[in-house]
Coordinates of C-alpha atoms in Angstrom, one line a residue:
X1313 CA -206.7 140.7 -11.3
X1314 CA -207.4 140.2 -7.6
X1315 CA -208.2 142.7 -4.8
X1316 CA -205.5 143.6 -2.5
X1317 CA -206.7 141.2 0.1
X1318 CA -206.3 138.2 -2.7
X1319 CA -202.8 139.7 -3.4
X1320 CA -202.0 139.4 0.1
X1321 CA -203.3 136.1 0.6
X1322 CA -201.3 134.8 -2.6
X1323 CA -198.2 136.0 -1.1
X1324 CA -199.2 134.6 2.3
X1325 CA -199.7 131.3 0.6
X1326 CA -196.2 131.6 -1.0
X1327 CA -194.4 132.6 2.2
X1328 CA -196.0 129.5 3.9
X1329 CA -194.8 127.4 1.1
X1330 CA -191.2 128.9 1.3
X1331 CA -191.4 127.8 5.0
X1332 CA -192.3 124.2 4.3
X1333 CA -188.6 123.2 4.3
X1334 CA -188.2 125.2 7.8
X1335 CA -186.0 128.0 6.1
X1336 CA -186.0 130.7 3.7
X1337 CA -183.3 131.3 1.7
X1338 CA -182.2 134.8 0.2
X1339 CA -182.9 133.6 -3.2
X1340 CA -186.6 132.7 -2.4
X1341 CA -186.7 135.9 -0.1
X1342 CA -185.8 137.9 -3.3
X1343 CA -188.2 135.8 -5.5
X1344 CA -191.2 136.7 -3.3
X1345 CA -190.2 140.2 -3.1
X1346 CA -190.3 140.1 -6.9
X1347 CA -193.7 138.7 -7.0
X1348 CA -194.8 141.5 -4.2
X1349 CA -193.5 143.8 -6.4
X1350 CA -195.5 142.8 -9.5
X1351 CA -198.6 142.3 -7.2
X1352 CA -197.9 146.0 -6.2
X1353 CA -197.5 145.3 -2.6
X1354 CA -194.9 147.0 -0.5
X1355 CA -192.1 146.0 1.0
X1356 CA -193.2 146.8 4.7
X1357 CA -196.3 145.1 4.0
X1358 CA -194.8 142.1 2.5
X1359 CA -192.2 141.6 5.3
X1360 CA -195.0 141.8 7.8
X1361 CA -196.7 138.6 6.0
X1362 CA -193.9 136.5 7.5
X1363 CA -195.0 137.3 10.9
X1364 CA -199.0 137.4 10.5
X1365 CA -201.8 135.0 9.1
X1366 CA -203.8 136.4 6.3
X1367 CA -207.3 134.7 5.3
X1368 CA -206.6 132.0 3.0
X1369 CA -207.3 132.9 -0.9
X1370 CA -209.9 131.1 -3.0
X1371 CA -208.6 131.8 -6.6
X1372 CA -211.7 132.0 -8.5
X1373 CA -210.6 131.1 -12.2
X1374 CA -208.7 128.2 -13.3
X1375 CA -206.0 130.9 -15.2
X1376 CA -205.2 132.2 -11.9
X1377 CA -204.8 129.3 -10.0
X1378 CA -202.6 127.9 -12.7
X1379 CA -200.5 131.2 -12.5
X1380 CA -200.0 130.6 -8.5
X1381 CA -199.2 126.7 -9.2
X1382 CA -196.4 128.2 -11.6
X1383 CA -195.3 130.5 -9.1
X1384 CA -194.9 127.9 -6.7
X1385 CA -192.8 125.7 -9.2
X1386 CA -190.6 128.5 -9.9
X1387 CA -190.2 129.3 -6.0
X1388 CA -189.5 125.8 -5.3
X1389 CA -186.6 125.8 -7.6
X1390 CA -185.3 129.3 -7.2
X1391 CA -182.7 128.0 -4.7
X1392 CA -181.8 124.9 -7.2
X1393 CA -182.8 122.4 -4.5
X1394 CA -186.3 120.5 -4.6
X1395 CA -186.8 118.7 -1.1
X1396 CA -189.2 115.6 -0.9
X1397 CA -191.6 117.7 1.5
X1398 CA -191.6 120.9 -1.1
X1399 CA -192.5 118.3 -4.0
X1400 CA -195.5 116.9 -1.9
X1401 CA -196.7 120.2 -0.6
X1402 CA -196.8 121.5 -4.3
X1403 CA -198.7 118.4 -5.4
X1404 CA -201.1 118.8 -2.7
X1405 CA -201.7 122.3 -3.5
X1406 CA -202.5 121.8 -7.0
X1407 CA -204.7 119.1 -6.0
X1408 CA -206.6 121.6 -3.7
X1409 CA -206.8 123.9 -6.5
X1410 CA -208.9 121.4 -8.5
X1411 CA -206.0 120.7 -11.1
X1412 CA -205.9 117.5 -13.0
X1413 CA -203.5 115.2 -10.9
X1414 CA -201.8 114.0 -14.3
X1415 CA -200.9 117.5 -15.2
X1416 CA -199.5 118.5 -11.9
X1417 CA -197.3 115.3 -12.4
X1418 CA -196.5 116.1 -16.0
X1419 CA -195.1 119.7 -14.6
X1420 CA -193.3 118.3 -12.0
X1421 CA -191.9 116.0 -14.4
X1422 CA -190.9 118.3 -17.3
X1423 CA -189.4 120.7 -15.1
X1424 CA -186.4 118.9 -15.3
X1425 CA -185.9 119.4 -19.0
X1426 CA -185.4 122.9 -18.7
X1427 CA -182.7 125.2 -17.5
X1428 CA -183.0 125.9 -13.6
X1429 CA -186.0 124.0 -13.9
X1430 CA -188.2 126.9 -15.1
X1431 CA -191.4 125.7 -17.4
X1432 CA -191.7 128.2 -19.9
X1433 CA -195.3 129.6 -19.4
X1434 CA -196.5 128.4 -22.9
X1435 CA -195.3 124.7 -21.9
X1436 CA -197.5 124.8 -18.5
X1437 CA -200.4 126.4 -20.5
X1438 CA -200.2 123.5 -23.1
X1439 CA -200.1 120.9 -20.1
X1440 CA -203.0 122.0 -18.4
X1441 CA -205.1 122.6 -21.8
X1442 CA -204.4 119.2 -22.8
X1443 CA -206.0 117.9 -19.5
X1444 CA -209.0 120.3 -19.9
X1445 CA -210.0 118.9 -23.3

């Protein structure tokens, strides 16, 4: 997968996204910490990302960008609230990733059909596949 600096950039972007509504709830922190563990980033380094800026990450492959978009969708929904500012920010991030606008909008619509708004990875992948053909 990514280099260590790319992993820090991924986490930094997620932390920045979590802060968009001006607060980080415990459920969001725990989710972010879980992602940090998956990326093999220690807790001390992870916690330091809340206060320091890390160089922005440019995810090279579309698969990496879709995975990061999915992480952000999960993060947005982990507190069982979706604020308009979060939805708009997520939409803009997807566009900056070069993801198809229609696919982004479809993901943001279908998430309401799943428990806790957790879109299964296979569903998400199929949505993006449909717009790449």
